[in-house]
Protein backbone atom coordinates (compact mmCIF):
# COMPACT_ATOMS: atom_id res chain seq x y z
CA MET A 1 -40.05 22.26 -33.62
CA LEU A 2 -41.62 19.96 -31.39
CA LEU A 3 -39.81 16.67 -32.92
CA LYS A 4 -37.09 18.52 -31.60
CA LYS A 5 -37.96 19.01 -28.20
CA LEU A 6 -39.39 15.36 -28.02
CA MET A 7 -35.56 14.37 -29.18
CA HIS A 8 -34.09 16.65 -26.48
CA SER A 9 -36.65 15.56 -23.91
CA ALA A 10 -35.65 11.77 -24.79
CA LEU A 11 -31.91 12.36 -25.05
CA LEU A 12 -31.94 14.09 -21.31
CA PHE A 13 -33.83 11.40 -20.40
CA GLY A 14 -31.40 9.08 -21.48
CA ALA A 15 -28.57 11.07 -19.77
CA ILE A 16 -30.07 11.07 -16.37
CA ALA A 17 -31.25 7.38 -16.49
CA GLY A 18 -28.16 6.35 -17.38
CA ALA A 19 -26.08 7.96 -14.78
CA ALA A 20 -29.01 6.65 -11.99
CA HIS A 21 -27.99 3.57 -13.21
CA ALA A 22 -24.01 4.33 -13.12
CA ALA A 23 -23.02 2.79 -9.39
CA ASP A 24 -20.15 3.38 -7.18
CA ILE A 25 -18.48 0.18 -6.28
CA THR A 26 -15.56 -0.19 -3.75
CA LEU A 27 -13.92 -3.74 -3.22
CA LEU A 28 -11.42 -4.59 -0.44
CA ASN A 29 -8.49 -6.58 -1.64
CA VAL A 30 -6.47 -7.82 1.54
CA SER A 31 -2.92 -8.75 0.44
CA TYR A 32 0.51 -9.27 1.59
CA ASP A 33 3.27 -7.06 2.59
CA PRO A 34 5.32 -6.59 -0.97
CA THR A 35 2.09 -6.28 -3.34
CA ARG A 36 1.68 -2.49 -2.54
CA GLU A 37 3.31 -1.03 -5.60
CA LEU A 38 1.62 -3.65 -7.66
CA TYR A 39 -1.98 -2.89 -6.79
CA GLN A 40 -1.51 0.61 -6.88
CA ASP A 41 -0.93 0.15 -10.32
CA PHE A 42 -3.13 -2.60 -11.36
CA ASN A 43 -6.29 -0.91 -9.21
CA ALA A 44 -5.77 2.39 -11.18
CA ALA A 45 -5.66 0.38 -14.70
CA PHE A 46 -8.89 -1.83 -13.60
CA ALA A 47 -10.65 0.82 -12.78
CA LYS A 48 -10.22 2.92 -15.66
CA GLN A 49 -11.06 -0.38 -18.11
CA TRP A 50 -14.37 -0.89 -16.11
CA LYS A 51 -15.92 2.48 -16.00
CA ALA A 52 -15.09 2.64 -19.76
CA LYS A 53 -16.91 -1.00 -19.94
CA THR A 54 -19.80 -0.43 -17.85
CA GLY A 55 -19.91 2.99 -16.90
CA ASP A 56 -19.51 2.58 -12.95
CA SER A 57 -16.78 3.96 -11.05
CA VAL A 58 -14.69 1.48 -8.65
CA THR A 59 -12.23 2.33 -5.48
CA VAL A 60 -10.65 -0.80 -4.57
CA LYS A 61 -8.92 -0.30 -0.91
CA GLN A 62 -5.89 -2.47 -0.07
CA SER A 63 -4.76 -3.86 3.28
CA HIS A 64 -1.11 -4.91 3.56
CA GLY A 65 0.84 -6.87 6.08
CA GLY A 66 2.38 -10.30 7.08
CA SER A 67 0.44 -12.76 4.90
CA GLY A 68 -0.37 -15.40 8.03
CA LYS A 69 -1.76 -11.98 9.76
CA GLN A 70 -3.18 -11.17 6.88
CA ALA A 71 -5.87 -13.92 6.42
CA ARG A 72 -6.10 -13.75 10.24
CA THR A 73 -7.96 -10.34 9.50
CA VAL A 74 -9.82 -11.91 7.52
CA ILE A 75 -11.17 -14.98 9.42
CA ASP A 76 -11.82 -12.59 12.47
CA GLY A 77 -14.16 -10.53 10.15
CA LEU A 78 -12.25 -8.27 8.09
CA ASP A 79 -14.69 -7.66 5.06
CA ALA A 80 -11.82 -8.65 2.11
CA ASP A 81 -13.87 -9.23 -0.92
CA VAL A 82 -10.63 -10.77 -2.54
CA VAL A 83 -7.59 -11.99 -1.00
CA THR A 84 -4.08 -12.04 -2.80
CA LEU A 85 -2.30 -14.01 -0.07
CA GLY A 86 1.60 -15.03 -0.28
CA LEU A 87 1.02 -18.70 -0.44
CA ALA A 88 -2.03 -21.14 -0.73
CA TYR A 89 -2.36 -22.70 2.91
CA ASP A 90 -3.51 -18.95 4.36
CA ILE A 91 -6.23 -19.01 1.47
CA ASP A 92 -6.97 -22.68 2.71
CA GLU A 93 -7.17 -21.01 6.26
CA VAL A 94 -9.90 -18.75 5.51
CA ALA A 95 -11.28 -21.58 3.14
CA GLU A 96 -11.63 -23.94 6.55
CA HIS A 97 -13.48 -21.30 8.28
CA GLY A 98 -16.17 -21.29 5.71
CA LEU A 99 -15.62 -17.84 4.48
CA LEU A 100 -15.24 -19.61 0.43
CA ASP A 101 -15.35 -22.42 -1.12
CA LYS A 102 -12.72 -25.18 -0.50
CA SER A 103 -12.06 -25.79 -4.38
CA TRP A 104 -10.83 -21.86 -4.79
CA GLN A 105 -7.84 -22.94 -6.27
CA LYS A 106 -9.28 -24.62 -9.04
CA ARG A 107 -11.46 -21.57 -10.37
CA LEU A 108 -8.58 -19.48 -11.98
CA ALA A 109 -5.93 -20.47 -14.35
CA HIS A 110 -2.51 -22.06 -13.16
CA ASN A 111 -3.81 -22.83 -9.85
CA SER A 112 -5.15 -19.45 -9.24
CA THR A 113 -1.78 -17.85 -9.35
CA PRO A 114 -1.71 -14.89 -12.21
CA TYR A 115 1.81 -13.98 -10.85
CA SER A 116 5.17 -15.89 -9.56
CA SER A 117 8.02 -14.79 -8.03
CA THR A 118 11.06 -16.67 -6.42
CA ILE A 119 13.58 -15.83 -3.32
CA VAL A 120 16.90 -14.03 -3.91
CA LEU A 121 19.74 -12.55 -1.95
CA LEU A 122 20.06 -8.55 -1.63
CA VAL A 123 23.46 -7.43 -0.44
CA ARG A 124 25.34 -4.43 0.15
CA LYS A 125 27.17 -2.62 -2.74
CA GLY A 126 30.06 -4.62 -3.89
CA ASN A 127 29.13 -7.21 -1.70
CA PRO A 128 31.32 -6.76 1.01
CA LYS A 129 30.79 -10.12 2.63
CA GLY A 130 31.48 -12.24 -0.99
CA ILE A 131 28.03 -14.07 -0.48
CA LYS A 132 27.58 -16.27 -3.35
CA ASP A 133 24.58 -18.61 -2.55
CA TRP A 134 22.72 -20.15 0.34
CA ASN A 135 25.91 -22.01 1.85
CA ASP A 136 27.42 -18.29 2.90
CA LEU A 137 24.52 -17.64 4.84
CA VAL A 138 25.38 -19.86 7.85
CA LYS A 139 28.94 -18.41 8.19
CA PRO A 140 30.05 -17.20 11.80
CA GLY A 141 29.93 -13.37 11.60
CA ILE A 142 27.26 -13.26 8.74
CA SER A 143 24.15 -11.23 9.86
CA VAL A 144 20.70 -12.46 8.00
CA ILE A 145 17.71 -10.43 7.51
CA THR A 146 14.39 -12.31 7.20
CA PRO A 147 11.21 -12.17 8.50
CA ASN A 148 9.23 -14.19 11.30
CA PRO A 149 7.96 -17.42 8.81
CA LYS A 150 4.80 -17.61 11.66
CA THR A 151 3.17 -14.44 10.25
CA SER A 152 4.81 -13.66 7.14
CA GLY A 153 4.04 -16.18 4.02
CA GLY A 154 7.67 -14.31 2.32
CA ALA A 155 9.40 -15.53 5.44
CA ARG A 156 8.00 -19.35 4.82
CA TRP A 157 9.41 -18.97 1.37
CA ASN A 158 12.59 -17.89 2.17
CA TYR A 159 12.82 -20.74 4.93
CA ILE A 160 11.47 -23.61 2.12
CA ALA A 161 14.37 -21.98 -0.26
CA ALA A 162 17.13 -22.61 2.62
CA TRP A 163 15.35 -26.05 3.45
CA GLY A 164 15.41 -27.04 -0.36
CA TYR A 165 18.96 -26.22 -1.23
CA ALA A 166 20.11 -28.10 1.89
CA LEU A 167 18.28 -31.19 0.68
CA LYS A 168 19.40 -31.05 -2.66
CA GLN A 169 23.05 -30.57 -2.00
CA LYS A 170 25.29 -33.74 -1.85
CA GLY A 171 24.71 -36.27 0.89
CA GLY A 172 21.65 -33.70 1.70
CA ASN A 173 18.94 -34.91 3.94
CA GLU A 174 16.66 -33.78 6.74
CA ALA A 175 19.07 -34.18 9.88
CA THR A 176 21.58 -31.97 7.47
CA ALA A 177 18.48 -29.78 6.33
CA LYS A 178 17.62 -29.16 9.75
CA ASP A 179 21.36 -28.95 10.86
CA PHE A 180 21.55 -25.57 7.98
CA ILE A 181 18.21 -24.12 8.77
CA SER A 182 19.52 -23.64 12.77
CA LYS A 183 22.68 -22.42 11.59
CA LEU A 184 21.26 -20.07 9.29
CA TYR A 185 18.47 -18.95 11.92
CA LYS A 186 21.09 -18.60 14.47
CA ASN A 187 23.02 -15.69 12.30
CA VAL A 188 19.36 -13.64 11.93
CA PRO A 189 19.16 -11.04 14.93
CA VAL A 190 15.97 -9.94 14.26
CA LEU A 191 12.52 -11.28 12.72
CA ASP A 192 10.12 -8.43 11.35
CA SER A 193 6.42 -9.51 11.22
CA GLY A 194 6.27 -9.26 7.28
CA ALA A 195 8.55 -9.17 4.20
CA ARG A 196 8.38 -5.63 4.20
CA GLY A 197 9.24 -4.59 7.61
CA SER A 198 12.76 -6.84 6.61
CA THR A 199 13.25 -4.87 3.33
CA VAL A 200 12.85 -1.61 5.60
CA THR A 201 15.18 -3.19 8.62
CA PHE A 202 18.11 -4.04 5.89
CA VAL A 203 17.67 -1.18 3.32
CA GLU A 204 17.01 2.00 5.44
CA ARG A 205 17.99 0.85 8.95
CA GLY A 206 21.25 -0.73 7.73
CA ILE A 207 20.84 -3.88 10.01
CA GLY A 208 22.26 -6.66 8.25
CA ASP A 209 24.61 -8.29 5.81
CA VAL A 210 22.07 -10.14 3.37
CA LEU A 211 18.47 -9.70 3.12
CA ILE A 212 16.56 -12.87 1.98
CA ALA A 213 13.91 -11.44 -0.03
CA TRP A 214 11.46 -11.89 -2.73
CA GLU A 215 12.86 -11.10 -6.20
CA ASN A 216 10.24 -8.70 -6.89
CA GLU A 217 11.58 -6.88 -3.55
CA ALA A 218 15.19 -7.16 -4.05
CA PHE A 219 14.31 -5.34 -7.47
CA LEU A 220 12.44 -2.70 -5.85
CA ALA A 221 15.35 -1.85 -3.54
CA ILE A 222 17.50 -1.30 -6.29
CA LYS A 223 15.15 0.75 -7.78
CA GLU A 224 14.07 3.01 -4.68
CA LEU A 225 17.69 3.34 -4.00
CA GLY A 226 19.44 3.42 -7.01
CA PRO A 227 22.08 0.47 -8.25
CA ASP A 228 25.11 2.12 -6.10
CA LYS A 229 23.54 0.98 -2.90
CA VAL A 230 22.25 -2.80 -3.04
CA ASP A 231 23.12 -5.43 -5.18
CA ILE A 232 20.94 -8.60 -6.07
CA VAL A 233 22.74 -12.39 -5.65
CA VAL A 234 20.72 -14.83 -7.61
CA PRO A 235 21.59 -18.52 -5.89
CA SER A 236 22.12 -21.36 -7.38
CA VAL A 237 18.62 -22.71 -6.78
CA SER A 238 15.37 -21.54 -4.93
CA VAL A 239 12.01 -22.06 -4.79
CA LEU A 240 9.11 -21.34 -7.49
CA ALA A 241 6.94 -19.13 -5.26
CA GLU A 242 3.77 -19.05 -5.73
CA PRO A 243 0.86 -16.16 -4.32
CA PRO A 244 -2.09 -17.34 -5.34
CA VAL A 245 -5.63 -15.37 -5.58
CA ALA A 246 -9.16 -15.73 -4.65
CA ILE A 247 -12.99 -14.15 -3.91
CA VAL A 248 -14.03 -14.41 -0.54
CA ASP A 249 -17.26 -15.66 -1.39
CA LYS A 250 -19.35 -15.06 1.88
CA VAL A 251 -18.37 -11.27 1.76
CA ALA A 252 -18.60 -10.43 -2.32
CA ASP A 253 -22.19 -12.42 -1.95
CA LYS A 254 -22.95 -10.17 1.02
CA ARG A 255 -22.30 -7.17 -0.55
CA GLY A 256 -23.16 -7.56 -3.68
CA THR A 257 -19.46 -7.37 -5.57
CA ARG A 258 -18.96 -11.36 -6.60
CA LYS A 259 -19.67 -9.78 -10.62
CA VAL A 260 -17.02 -6.96 -10.08
CA ALA A 261 -14.62 -8.89 -7.78
CA GLN A 262 -14.45 -11.87 -10.69
CA ALA A 263 -13.73 -9.52 -13.26
CA TYR A 264 -11.17 -7.99 -10.73
CA LEU A 265 -9.26 -10.83 -10.64
CA ASP A 266 -9.73 -12.41 -14.48
CA TYR A 267 -7.77 -8.90 -15.39
CA LEU A 268 -4.89 -9.89 -13.55
CA TYR A 269 -4.86 -12.45 -16.80
CA SER A 270 -5.16 -10.05 -19.29
CA ASP A 271 -2.51 -8.71 -21.36
CA ALA A 272 -2.77 -5.36 -19.51
CA GLY A 273 -2.44 -6.83 -16.47
CA GLN A 274 0.34 -9.28 -16.91
CA GLU A 275 2.06 -6.19 -18.27
CA ILE A 276 1.74 -4.41 -14.97
CA ILE A 277 2.76 -7.57 -12.87
CA ALA A 278 5.99 -7.68 -15.24
CA LYS A 279 6.97 -3.91 -14.63
CA ASN A 280 6.36 -4.71 -10.70
CA TYR A 281 9.07 -7.47 -10.73
CA TYR A 282 6.62 -10.33 -10.39
CA ARG A 283 6.96 -13.09 -13.31
CA PRO A 284 3.70 -13.37 -15.41
CA THR A 285 2.23 -16.68 -15.53
CA VAL A 286 0.43 -16.40 -18.62
CA GLU A 287 2.23 -18.41 -21.08
CA SER A 288 2.75 -15.29 -24.16
CA ALA A 289 3.66 -12.83 -21.43
CA ALA A 290 5.97 -15.08 -19.58
CA LYS A 291 7.69 -15.57 -23.17
CA LYS A 292 7.52 -11.19 -23.57
CA TYR A 293 8.73 -10.57 -20.33
CA GLY A 294 11.05 -13.52 -19.34
CA ASN A 295 14.62 -12.06 -20.44
CA GLN A 296 14.28 -9.33 -17.46
CA PHE A 297 14.37 -11.90 -14.71
CA PRO A 298 17.41 -14.09 -13.65
CA LYS A 299 17.82 -17.42 -14.69
CA LEU A 300 18.20 -20.22 -12.20
CA LYS A 301 16.99 -23.47 -11.29
CA LEU A 302 13.71 -23.40 -9.32
CA PHE A 303 11.96 -26.50 -7.32
CA THR A 304 8.56 -26.27 -6.06
CA ILE A 305 7.34 -26.75 -2.41
CA ASN A 306 6.16 -30.29 -3.10
CA GLU A 307 9.43 -31.37 -4.14
CA VAL A 308 10.96 -30.41 -0.99
CA ALA A 309 8.03 -30.18 1.97
CA GLY A 310 4.88 -31.69 0.57
CA ASN A 311 2.03 -29.91 0.02
CA TRP A 312 1.62 -26.39 2.20
CA ALA A 313 -0.71 -28.44 4.54
CA GLN A 314 2.34 -30.88 5.19
CA ALA A 315 4.74 -27.98 5.52
CA HIS A 316 3.17 -26.18 7.74
CA LYS A 317 2.23 -28.98 10.33
CA THR A 318 5.98 -30.12 10.08
CA HIS A 319 7.74 -26.52 9.94
CA PHE A 320 5.46 -23.83 11.43
CA ALA A 321 3.02 -25.00 13.39
CA ASP A 322 3.55 -24.70 17.40
CA GLY A 323 6.06 -26.91 18.28
CA GLY A 324 6.82 -27.71 14.30
CA LEU A 325 11.01 -27.39 13.27
CA PHE A 326 11.02 -23.61 13.20
CA ASP A 327 9.99 -23.54 16.87
CA GLN A 328 12.34 -26.10 17.99
CA LEU A 329 15.35 -24.26 16.06
CA TYR A 330 14.97 -21.12 16.47
CA GLN A 331 15.09 -19.37 19.77
CA PRO A 332 14.16 -15.60 20.27
CA SER A 333 16.91 -14.89 22.39
CA GLY A 334 19.09 -15.97 19.87
CA LYS A 335 20.29 -19.46 20.65
CA VAL A 336 19.54 -22.45 18.81
CA ALA A 337 17.64 -25.73 20.37
CA GLN A 338 19.66 -28.61 20.49
CA GLN A 339 18.94 -31.78 18.28
């Protein structure tokens, strides 16, 4: 009887001790516009496996907006444990302010890019304007919806995709690319601050003939609206868009969340993480997953930003910095600056 009481006490003590050591952890993932659905699914899966593995409960809070604006909120003091932004330049900017190591991109596989995407065209059902490729976007009378590259990472990818297309045409050079971009943005009636805002403008508000969009946003629009509302037009060529991820060292160390934050990003590369990525219409970068899910994505020629604009620091300075080519070629009034 005494032995049973001692065993019962030991079990009870162990249960109490285990409960006392189980932690409630909160992470903040500051992300860009079109990842809402992806991380809603991913966060639930990560929390479930982390609970099973450690007994700790993890709640992941999300913040979404234009990638450039999101980077600025972190720089200005928003305590993000991790950032999952639209382009490497935005995380580099966070690193420039001392919030994480400048070599952050070497920490995880594929330059800390667990998924990729590209830029496609979304048109009204039946494609009434007959849009087949980038060159159709500069025709008179075509209304093009794309966000503002001053605030949106997706918008910068859109711009680079169009710029690269122009360069790769027969006889293409910087002058012809400038002319193409100026004609394209002359057809843009409104610049939303982020990619999701532009999707809402096109899909819900019914503005525009064509939306320049992340591939995953285009697929999501068809899923939510049904295939009788919009069509995807896959252009002849587009950019390989690589949205990276990183731990914000200064915040994670201050909050004591580095271990969980690292596991969170690592889980993106797991079989389960890559499956969630594919189901949310992003292209997995782990080779086995890329092969497994590759058939669900359209085939098209992809170029890298380095091929057409240099690295992101060079591209920013040339195209998107104050006074850069975008500012020269686009005017808020809709008038295009003379060359």
